[in-house]
JSON list of C-alpha atoms in Angstrom, two decimals:
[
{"chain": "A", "resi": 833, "resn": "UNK", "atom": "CA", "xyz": [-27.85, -3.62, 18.13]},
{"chain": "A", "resi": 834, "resn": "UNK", "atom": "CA", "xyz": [-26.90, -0.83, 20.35]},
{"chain": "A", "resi": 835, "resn": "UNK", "atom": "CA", "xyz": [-23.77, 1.26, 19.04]},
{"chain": "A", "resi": 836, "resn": "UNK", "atom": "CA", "xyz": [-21.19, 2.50, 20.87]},
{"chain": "A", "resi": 837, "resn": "UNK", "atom": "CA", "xyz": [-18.69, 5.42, 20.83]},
{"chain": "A", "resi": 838, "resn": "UNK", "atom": "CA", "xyz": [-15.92, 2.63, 19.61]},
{"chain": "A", "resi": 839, "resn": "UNK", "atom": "CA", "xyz": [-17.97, 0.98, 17.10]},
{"chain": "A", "resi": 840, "resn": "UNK", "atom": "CA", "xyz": [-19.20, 4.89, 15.34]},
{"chain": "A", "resi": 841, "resn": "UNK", "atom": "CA", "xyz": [-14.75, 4.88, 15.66]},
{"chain": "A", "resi": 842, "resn": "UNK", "atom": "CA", "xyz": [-14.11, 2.05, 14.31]},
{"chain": "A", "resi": 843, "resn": "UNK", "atom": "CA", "xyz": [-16.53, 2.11, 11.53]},
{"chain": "A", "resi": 844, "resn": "UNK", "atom": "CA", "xyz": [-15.29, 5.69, 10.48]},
{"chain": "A", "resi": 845, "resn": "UNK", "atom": "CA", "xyz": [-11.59, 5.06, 10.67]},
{"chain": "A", "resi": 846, "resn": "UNK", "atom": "CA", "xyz": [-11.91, 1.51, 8.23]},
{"chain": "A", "resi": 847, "resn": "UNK", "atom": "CA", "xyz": [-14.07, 3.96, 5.22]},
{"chain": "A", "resi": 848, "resn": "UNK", "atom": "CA", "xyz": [-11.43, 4.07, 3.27]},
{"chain": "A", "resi": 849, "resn": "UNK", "atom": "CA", "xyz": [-10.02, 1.00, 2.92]},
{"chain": "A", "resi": 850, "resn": "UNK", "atom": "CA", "xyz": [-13.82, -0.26, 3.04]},
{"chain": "A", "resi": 851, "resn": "UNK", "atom": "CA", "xyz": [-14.61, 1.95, -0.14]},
{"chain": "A", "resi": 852, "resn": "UNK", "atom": "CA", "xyz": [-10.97, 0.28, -1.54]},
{"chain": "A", "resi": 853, "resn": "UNK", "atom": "CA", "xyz": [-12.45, -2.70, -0.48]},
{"chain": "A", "resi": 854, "resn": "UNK", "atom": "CA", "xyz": [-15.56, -2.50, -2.51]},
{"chain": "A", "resi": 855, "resn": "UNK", "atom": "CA", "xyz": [-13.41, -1.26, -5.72]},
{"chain": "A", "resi": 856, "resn": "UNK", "atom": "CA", "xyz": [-11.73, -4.57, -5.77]},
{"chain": "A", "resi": 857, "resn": "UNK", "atom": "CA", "xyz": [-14.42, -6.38, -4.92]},
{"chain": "A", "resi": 858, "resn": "UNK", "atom": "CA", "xyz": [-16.65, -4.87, -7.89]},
{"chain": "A", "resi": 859, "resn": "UNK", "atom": "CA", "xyz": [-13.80, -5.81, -10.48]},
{"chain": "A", "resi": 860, "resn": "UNK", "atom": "CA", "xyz": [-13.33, -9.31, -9.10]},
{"chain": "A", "resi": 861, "resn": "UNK", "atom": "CA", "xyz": [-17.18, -9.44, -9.71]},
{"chain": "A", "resi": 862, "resn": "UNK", "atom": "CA", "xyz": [-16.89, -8.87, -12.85]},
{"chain": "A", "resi": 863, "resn": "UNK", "atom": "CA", "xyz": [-13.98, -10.71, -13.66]},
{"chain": "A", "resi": 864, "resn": "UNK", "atom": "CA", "xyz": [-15.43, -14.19, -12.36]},
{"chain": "A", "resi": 865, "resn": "UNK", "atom": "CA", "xyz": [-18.76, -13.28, -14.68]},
{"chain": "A", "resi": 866, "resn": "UNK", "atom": "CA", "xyz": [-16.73, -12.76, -17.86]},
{"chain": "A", "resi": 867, "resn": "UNK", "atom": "CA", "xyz": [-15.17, -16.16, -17.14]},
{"chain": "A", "resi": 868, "resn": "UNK", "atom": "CA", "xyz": [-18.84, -17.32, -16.44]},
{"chain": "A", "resi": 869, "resn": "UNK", "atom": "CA", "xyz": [-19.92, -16.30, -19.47]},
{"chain": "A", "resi": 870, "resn": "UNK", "atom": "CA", "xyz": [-17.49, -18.12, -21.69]},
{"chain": "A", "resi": 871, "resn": "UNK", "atom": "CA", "xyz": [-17.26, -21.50, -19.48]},
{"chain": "A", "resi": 872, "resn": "UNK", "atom": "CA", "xyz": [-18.27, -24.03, -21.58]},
{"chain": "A", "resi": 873, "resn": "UNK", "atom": "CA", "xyz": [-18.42, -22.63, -25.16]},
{"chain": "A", "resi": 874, "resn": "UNK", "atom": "CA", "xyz": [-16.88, -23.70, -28.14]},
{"chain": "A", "resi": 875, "resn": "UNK", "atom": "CA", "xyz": [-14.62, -22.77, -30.01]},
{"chain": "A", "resi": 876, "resn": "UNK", "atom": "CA", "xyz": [-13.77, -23.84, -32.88]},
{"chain": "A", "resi": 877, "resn": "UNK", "atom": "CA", "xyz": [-10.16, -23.83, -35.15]},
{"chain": "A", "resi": 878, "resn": "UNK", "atom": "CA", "xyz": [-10.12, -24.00, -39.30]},
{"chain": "A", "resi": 879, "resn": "UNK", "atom": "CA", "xyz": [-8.38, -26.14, -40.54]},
{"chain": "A", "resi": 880, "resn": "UNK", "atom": "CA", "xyz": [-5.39, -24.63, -41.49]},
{"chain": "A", "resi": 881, "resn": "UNK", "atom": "CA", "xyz": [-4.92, -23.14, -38.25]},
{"chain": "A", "resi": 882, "resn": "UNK", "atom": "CA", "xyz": [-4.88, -26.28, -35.89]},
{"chain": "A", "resi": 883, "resn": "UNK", "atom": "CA", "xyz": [-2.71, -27.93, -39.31]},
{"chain": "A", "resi": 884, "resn": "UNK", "atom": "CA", "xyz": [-0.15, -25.21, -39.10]},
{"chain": "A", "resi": 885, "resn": "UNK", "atom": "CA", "xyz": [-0.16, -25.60, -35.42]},
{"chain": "A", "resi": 886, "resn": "UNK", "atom": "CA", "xyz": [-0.01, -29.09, -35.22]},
{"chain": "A", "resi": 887, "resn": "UNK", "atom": "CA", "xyz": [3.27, -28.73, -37.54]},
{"chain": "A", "resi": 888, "resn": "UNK", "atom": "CA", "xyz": [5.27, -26.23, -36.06]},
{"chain": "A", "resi": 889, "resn": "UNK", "atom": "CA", "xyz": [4.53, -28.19, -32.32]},
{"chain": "A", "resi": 890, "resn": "UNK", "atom": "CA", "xyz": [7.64, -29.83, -31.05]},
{"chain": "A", "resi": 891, "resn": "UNK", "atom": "CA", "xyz": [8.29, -33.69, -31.35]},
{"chain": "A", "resi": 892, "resn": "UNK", "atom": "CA", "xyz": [5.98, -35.27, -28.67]},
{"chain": "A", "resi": 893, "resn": "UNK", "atom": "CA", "xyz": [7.76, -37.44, -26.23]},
{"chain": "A", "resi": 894, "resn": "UNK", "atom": "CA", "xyz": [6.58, -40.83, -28.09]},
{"chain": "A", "resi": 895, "resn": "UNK", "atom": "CA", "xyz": [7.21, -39.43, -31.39]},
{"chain": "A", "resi": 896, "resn": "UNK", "atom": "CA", "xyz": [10.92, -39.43, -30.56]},
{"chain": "A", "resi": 897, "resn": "UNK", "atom": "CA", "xyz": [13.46, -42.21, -32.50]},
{"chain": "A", "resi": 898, "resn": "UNK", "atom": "CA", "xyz": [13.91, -45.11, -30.53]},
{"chain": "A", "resi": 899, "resn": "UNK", "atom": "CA", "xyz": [14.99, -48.28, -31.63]},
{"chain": "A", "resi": 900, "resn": "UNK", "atom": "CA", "xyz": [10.95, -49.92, -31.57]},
{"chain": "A", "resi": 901, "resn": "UNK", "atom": "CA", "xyz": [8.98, -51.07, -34.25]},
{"chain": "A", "resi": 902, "resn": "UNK", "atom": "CA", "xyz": [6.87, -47.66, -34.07]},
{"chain": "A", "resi": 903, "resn": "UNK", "atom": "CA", "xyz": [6.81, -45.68, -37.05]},
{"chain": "A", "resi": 904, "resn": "UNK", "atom": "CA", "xyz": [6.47, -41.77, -36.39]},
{"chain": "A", "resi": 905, "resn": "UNK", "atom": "CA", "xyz": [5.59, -39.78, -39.31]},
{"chain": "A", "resi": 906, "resn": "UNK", "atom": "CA", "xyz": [4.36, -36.14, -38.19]},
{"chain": "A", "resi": 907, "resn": "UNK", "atom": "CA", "xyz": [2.25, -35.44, -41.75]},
{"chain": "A", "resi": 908, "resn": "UNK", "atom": "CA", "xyz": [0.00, -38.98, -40.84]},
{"chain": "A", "resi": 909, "resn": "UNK", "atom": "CA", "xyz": [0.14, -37.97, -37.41]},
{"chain": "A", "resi": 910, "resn": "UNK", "atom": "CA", "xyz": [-1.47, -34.58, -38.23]},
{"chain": "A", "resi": 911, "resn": "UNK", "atom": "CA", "xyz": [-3.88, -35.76, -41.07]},
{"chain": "A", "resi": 912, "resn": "UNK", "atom": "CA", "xyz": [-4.57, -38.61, -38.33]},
{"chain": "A", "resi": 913, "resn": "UNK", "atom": "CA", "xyz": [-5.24, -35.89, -35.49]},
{"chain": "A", "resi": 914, "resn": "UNK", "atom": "CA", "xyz": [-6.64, -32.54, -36.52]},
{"chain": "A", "resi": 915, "resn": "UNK", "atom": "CA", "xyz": [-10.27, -33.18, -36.77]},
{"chain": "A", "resi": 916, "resn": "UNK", "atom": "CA", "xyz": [-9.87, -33.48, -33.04]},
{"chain": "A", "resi": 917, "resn": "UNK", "atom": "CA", "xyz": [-7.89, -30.77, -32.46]},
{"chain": "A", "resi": 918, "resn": "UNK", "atom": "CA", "xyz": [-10.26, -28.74, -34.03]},
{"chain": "A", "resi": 919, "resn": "UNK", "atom": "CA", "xyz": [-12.64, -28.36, -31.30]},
{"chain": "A", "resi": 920, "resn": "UNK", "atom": "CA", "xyz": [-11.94, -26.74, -27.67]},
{"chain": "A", "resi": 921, "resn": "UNK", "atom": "CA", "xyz": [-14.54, -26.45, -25.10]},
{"chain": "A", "resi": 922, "resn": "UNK", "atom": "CA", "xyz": [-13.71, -23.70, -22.39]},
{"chain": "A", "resi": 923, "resn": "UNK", "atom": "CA", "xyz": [-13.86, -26.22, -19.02]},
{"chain": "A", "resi": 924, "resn": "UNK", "atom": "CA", "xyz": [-13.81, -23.81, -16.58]},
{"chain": "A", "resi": 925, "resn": "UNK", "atom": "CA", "xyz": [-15.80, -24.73, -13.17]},
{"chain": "A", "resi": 926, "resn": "UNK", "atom": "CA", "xyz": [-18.93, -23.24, -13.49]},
{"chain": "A", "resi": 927, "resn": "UNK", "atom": "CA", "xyz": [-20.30, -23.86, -10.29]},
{"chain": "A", "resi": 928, "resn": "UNK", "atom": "CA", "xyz": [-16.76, -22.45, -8.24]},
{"chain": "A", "resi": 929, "resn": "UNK", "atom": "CA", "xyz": [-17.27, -19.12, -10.50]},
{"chain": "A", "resi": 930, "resn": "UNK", "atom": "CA", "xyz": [-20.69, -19.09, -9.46]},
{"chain": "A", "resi": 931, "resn": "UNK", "atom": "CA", "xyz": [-20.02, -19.75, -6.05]},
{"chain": "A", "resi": 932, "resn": "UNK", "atom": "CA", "xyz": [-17.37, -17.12, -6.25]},
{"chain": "A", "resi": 933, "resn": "UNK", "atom": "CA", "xyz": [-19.80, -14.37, -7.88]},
{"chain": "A", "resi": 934, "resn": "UNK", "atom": "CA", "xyz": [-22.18, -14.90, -4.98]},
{"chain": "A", "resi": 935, "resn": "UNK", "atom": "CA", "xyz": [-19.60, -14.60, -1.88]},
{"chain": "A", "resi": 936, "resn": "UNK", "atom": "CA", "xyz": [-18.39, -11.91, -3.75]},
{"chain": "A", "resi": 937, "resn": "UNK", "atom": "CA", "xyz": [-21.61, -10.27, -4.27]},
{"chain": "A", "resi": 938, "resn": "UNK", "atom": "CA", "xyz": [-22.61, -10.75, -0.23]},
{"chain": "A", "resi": 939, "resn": "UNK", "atom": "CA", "xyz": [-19.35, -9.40, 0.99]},
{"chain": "A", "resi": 940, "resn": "UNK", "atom": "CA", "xyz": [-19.76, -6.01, -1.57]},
{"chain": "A", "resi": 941, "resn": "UNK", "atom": "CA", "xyz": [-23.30, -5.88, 0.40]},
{"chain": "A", "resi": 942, "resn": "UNK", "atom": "CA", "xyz": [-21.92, -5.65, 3.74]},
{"chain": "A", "resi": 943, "resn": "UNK", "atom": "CA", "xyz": [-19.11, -3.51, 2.89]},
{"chain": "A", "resi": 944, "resn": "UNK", "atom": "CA", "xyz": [-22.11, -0.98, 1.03]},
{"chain": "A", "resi": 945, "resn": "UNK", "atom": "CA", "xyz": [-23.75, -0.77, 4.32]},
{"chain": "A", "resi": 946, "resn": "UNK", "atom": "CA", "xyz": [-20.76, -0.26, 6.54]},
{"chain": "A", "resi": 947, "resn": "UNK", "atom": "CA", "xyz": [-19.98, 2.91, 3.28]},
{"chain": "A", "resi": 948, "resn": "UNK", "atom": "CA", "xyz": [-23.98, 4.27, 3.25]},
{"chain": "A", "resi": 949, "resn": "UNK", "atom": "CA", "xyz": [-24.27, 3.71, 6.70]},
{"chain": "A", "resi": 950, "resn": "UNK", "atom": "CA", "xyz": [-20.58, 6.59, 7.34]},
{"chain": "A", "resi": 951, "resn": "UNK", "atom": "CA", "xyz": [-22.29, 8.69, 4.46]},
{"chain": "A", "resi": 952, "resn": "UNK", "atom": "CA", "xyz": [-25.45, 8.98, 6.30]},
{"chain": "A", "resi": 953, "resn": "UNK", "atom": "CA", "xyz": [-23.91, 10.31, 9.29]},
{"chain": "A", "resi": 954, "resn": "UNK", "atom": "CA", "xyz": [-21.54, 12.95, 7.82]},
{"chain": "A", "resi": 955, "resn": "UNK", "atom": "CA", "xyz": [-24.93, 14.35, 5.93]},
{"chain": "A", "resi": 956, "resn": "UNK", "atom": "CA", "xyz": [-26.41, 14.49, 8.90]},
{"chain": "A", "resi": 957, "resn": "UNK", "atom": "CA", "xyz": [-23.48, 16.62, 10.82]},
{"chain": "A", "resi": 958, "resn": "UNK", "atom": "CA", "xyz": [-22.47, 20.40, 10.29]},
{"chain": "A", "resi": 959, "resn": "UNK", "atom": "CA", "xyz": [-19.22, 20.86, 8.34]},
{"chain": "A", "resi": 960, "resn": "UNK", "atom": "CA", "xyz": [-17.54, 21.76, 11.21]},
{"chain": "A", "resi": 961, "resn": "UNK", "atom": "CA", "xyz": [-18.17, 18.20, 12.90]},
{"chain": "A", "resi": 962, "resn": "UNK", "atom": "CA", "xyz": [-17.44, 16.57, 9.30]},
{"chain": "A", "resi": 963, "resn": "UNK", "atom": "CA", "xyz": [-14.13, 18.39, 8.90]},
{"chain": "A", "resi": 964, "resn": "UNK", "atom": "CA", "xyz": [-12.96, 16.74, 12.30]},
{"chain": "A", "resi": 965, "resn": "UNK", "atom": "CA", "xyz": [-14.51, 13.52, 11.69]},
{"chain": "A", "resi": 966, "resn": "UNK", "atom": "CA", "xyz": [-13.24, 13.31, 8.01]},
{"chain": "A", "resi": 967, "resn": "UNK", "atom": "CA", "xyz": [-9.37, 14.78, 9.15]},
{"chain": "A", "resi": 968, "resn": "UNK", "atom": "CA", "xyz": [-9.48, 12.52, 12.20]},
{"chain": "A", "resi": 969, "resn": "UNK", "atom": "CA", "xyz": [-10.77, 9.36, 11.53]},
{"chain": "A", "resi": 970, "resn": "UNK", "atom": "CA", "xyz": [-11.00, 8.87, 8.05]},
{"chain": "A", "resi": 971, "resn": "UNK", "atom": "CA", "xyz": [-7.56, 10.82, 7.07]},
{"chain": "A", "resi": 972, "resn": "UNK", "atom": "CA", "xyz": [-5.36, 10.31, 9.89]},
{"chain": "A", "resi": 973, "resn": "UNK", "atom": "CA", "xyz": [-7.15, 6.75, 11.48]},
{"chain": "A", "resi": 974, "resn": "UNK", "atom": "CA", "xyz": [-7.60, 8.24, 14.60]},
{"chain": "A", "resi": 975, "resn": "UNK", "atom": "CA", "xyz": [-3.75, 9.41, 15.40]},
{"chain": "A", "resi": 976, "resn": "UNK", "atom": "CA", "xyz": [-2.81, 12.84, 14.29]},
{"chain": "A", "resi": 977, "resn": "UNK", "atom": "CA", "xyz": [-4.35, 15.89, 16.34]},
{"chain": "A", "resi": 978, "resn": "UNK", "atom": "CA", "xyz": [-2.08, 18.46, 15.42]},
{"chain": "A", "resi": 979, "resn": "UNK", "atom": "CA", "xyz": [-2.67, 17.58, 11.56]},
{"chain": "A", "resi": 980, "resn": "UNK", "atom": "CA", "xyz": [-6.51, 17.79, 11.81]},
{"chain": "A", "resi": 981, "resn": "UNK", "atom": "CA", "xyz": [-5.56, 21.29, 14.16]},
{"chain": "A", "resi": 982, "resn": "UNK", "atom": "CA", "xyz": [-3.67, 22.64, 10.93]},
{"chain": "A", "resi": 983, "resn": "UNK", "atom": "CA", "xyz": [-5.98, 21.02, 7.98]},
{"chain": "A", "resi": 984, "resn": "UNK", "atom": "CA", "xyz": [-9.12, 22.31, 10.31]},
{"chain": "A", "resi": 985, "resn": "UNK", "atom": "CA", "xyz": [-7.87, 25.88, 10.99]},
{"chain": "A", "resi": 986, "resn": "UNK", "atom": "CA", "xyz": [-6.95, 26.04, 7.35]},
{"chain": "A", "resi": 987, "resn": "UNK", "atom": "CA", "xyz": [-10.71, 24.94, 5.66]},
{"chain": "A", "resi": 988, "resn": "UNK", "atom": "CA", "xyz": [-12.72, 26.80, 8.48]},
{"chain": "A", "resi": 989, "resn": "UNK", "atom": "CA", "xyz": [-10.38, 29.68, 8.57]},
{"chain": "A", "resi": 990, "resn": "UNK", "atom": "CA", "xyz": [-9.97, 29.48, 12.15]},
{"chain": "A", "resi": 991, "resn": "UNK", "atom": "CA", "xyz": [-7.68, 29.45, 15.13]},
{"chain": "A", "resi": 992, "resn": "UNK", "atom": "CA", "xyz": [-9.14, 26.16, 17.19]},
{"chain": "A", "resi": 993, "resn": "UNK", "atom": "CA", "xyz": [-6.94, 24.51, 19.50]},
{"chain": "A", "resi": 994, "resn": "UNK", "atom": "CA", "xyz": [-6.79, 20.48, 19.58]},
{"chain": "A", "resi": 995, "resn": "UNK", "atom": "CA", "xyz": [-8.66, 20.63, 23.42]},
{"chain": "A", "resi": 996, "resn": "UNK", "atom": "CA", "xyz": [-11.85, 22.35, 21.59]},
{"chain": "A", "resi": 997, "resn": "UNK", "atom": "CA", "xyz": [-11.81, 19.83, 18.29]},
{"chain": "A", "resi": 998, "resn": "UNK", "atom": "CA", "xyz": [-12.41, 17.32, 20.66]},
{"chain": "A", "resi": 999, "resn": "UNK", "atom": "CA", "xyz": [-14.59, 18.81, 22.09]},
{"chain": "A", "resi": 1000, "resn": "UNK", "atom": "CA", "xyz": [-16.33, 18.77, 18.57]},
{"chain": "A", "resi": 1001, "resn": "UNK", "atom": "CA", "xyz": [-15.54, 15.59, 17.89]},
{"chain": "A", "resi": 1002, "resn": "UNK", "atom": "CA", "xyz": [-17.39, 14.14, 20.59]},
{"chain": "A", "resi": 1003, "resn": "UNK", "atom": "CA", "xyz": [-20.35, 15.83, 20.22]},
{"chain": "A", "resi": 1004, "resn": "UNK", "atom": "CA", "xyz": [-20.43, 14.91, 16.38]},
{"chain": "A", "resi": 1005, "resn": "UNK", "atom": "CA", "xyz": [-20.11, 11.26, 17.68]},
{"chain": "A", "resi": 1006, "resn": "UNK", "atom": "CA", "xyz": [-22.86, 12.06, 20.51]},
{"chain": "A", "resi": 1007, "resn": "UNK", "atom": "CA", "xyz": [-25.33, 13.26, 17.50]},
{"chain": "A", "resi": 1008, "resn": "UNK", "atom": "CA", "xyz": [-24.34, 10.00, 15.49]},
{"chain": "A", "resi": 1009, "resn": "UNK", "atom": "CA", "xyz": [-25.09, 7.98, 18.19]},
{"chain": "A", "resi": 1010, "resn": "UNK", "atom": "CA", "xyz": [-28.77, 9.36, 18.61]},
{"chain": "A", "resi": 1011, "resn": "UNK", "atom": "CA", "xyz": [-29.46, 9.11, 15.18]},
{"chain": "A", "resi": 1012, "resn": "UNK", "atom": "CA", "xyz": [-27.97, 5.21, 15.18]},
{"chain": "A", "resi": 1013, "resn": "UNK", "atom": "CA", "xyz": [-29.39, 4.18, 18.85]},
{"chain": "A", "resi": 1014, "resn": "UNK", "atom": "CA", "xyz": [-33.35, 4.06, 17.73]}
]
């Protein structure tokens, strides 16, 4: 793929939110494979726990008076019940979460190239190219000159006018543009 000046732009202006990107991405990973890891076990109540619970629930809709022969007594009910109360299996989807945990883990793959791939090229540049790069593209997405004038002057201590940070600029994005076009 040959690279061009927009692409080296539009790669360095999206960093950021890439890196934010990846942040999310790397929690939602590991979100979906705690869920993963507890779909389908057991777990299991005592007794007295799923009896006290069963107790305190409110009436159930057919438990409710009503002029039928049906005879609702919440102690039988309960003694009846519990042994099947006692037992709940985590049904979560195992296969979505899995499915999830792999899209998840291809899209943090991409987004660690686009990341490596900006890192690479600001190593490869002399602070002075970096500090416009980084103020320009990264900090300001490509629309502030007179900020990256002021932040520049400051961190270099000094006095360059917008007309000659371009000028850097565009030779930092010549140099990237060697190293990417083999």
């Amino acid at each position: 793929m040959e690279y061009i000046k927009e692409d080296i732009e539009t790669l360095l202006k999206a960093y950021k939110e890439n890196e934010g990107k990846l942040f999310e991405i790397e929690l939602q990973i590991e979100e979906y494979q705690n869920r993963l890891d507890y779909a389908g076990t057991v777990y299991e109540d005592t007794e007295k726990e799923v009896i006290e619970n069963m107790q305190l629930k409110s009436p159930e809709y057919d438990s409710l008076h009503s002029n039928t022969n049906k005879i609702s007594d919440k102690v039988s009910s309960t003694a009846i019940n519990y042994k099947k109360e006692q037992i709940h299996i985590n049904k979560e989807d195992r296969t979505h979460l899995q499915e999830e945990i792999r899209r998840l883990t291809q899209e943090r793959e991409v987004l660690n190239k686009k990341i490596v791939r900006v890192k690479n090229w600001l190593d490869k540049l002399e602070d002075r190219e970096v500090t416009v790069l980084e103020e320009f593209y990264i900090n300001n997405k490509g629309k502030n000159w007179e900020k990256v004038v002021k932040i520049y002057n400051k961190k270099q201590e000094k006095e360059l006018s917008d007309r000659q940070l371009r000028t850097i600029r565009d030779e930092a994005i010549k140099k990237i543009l060697k190293i990417v076009n083999i």
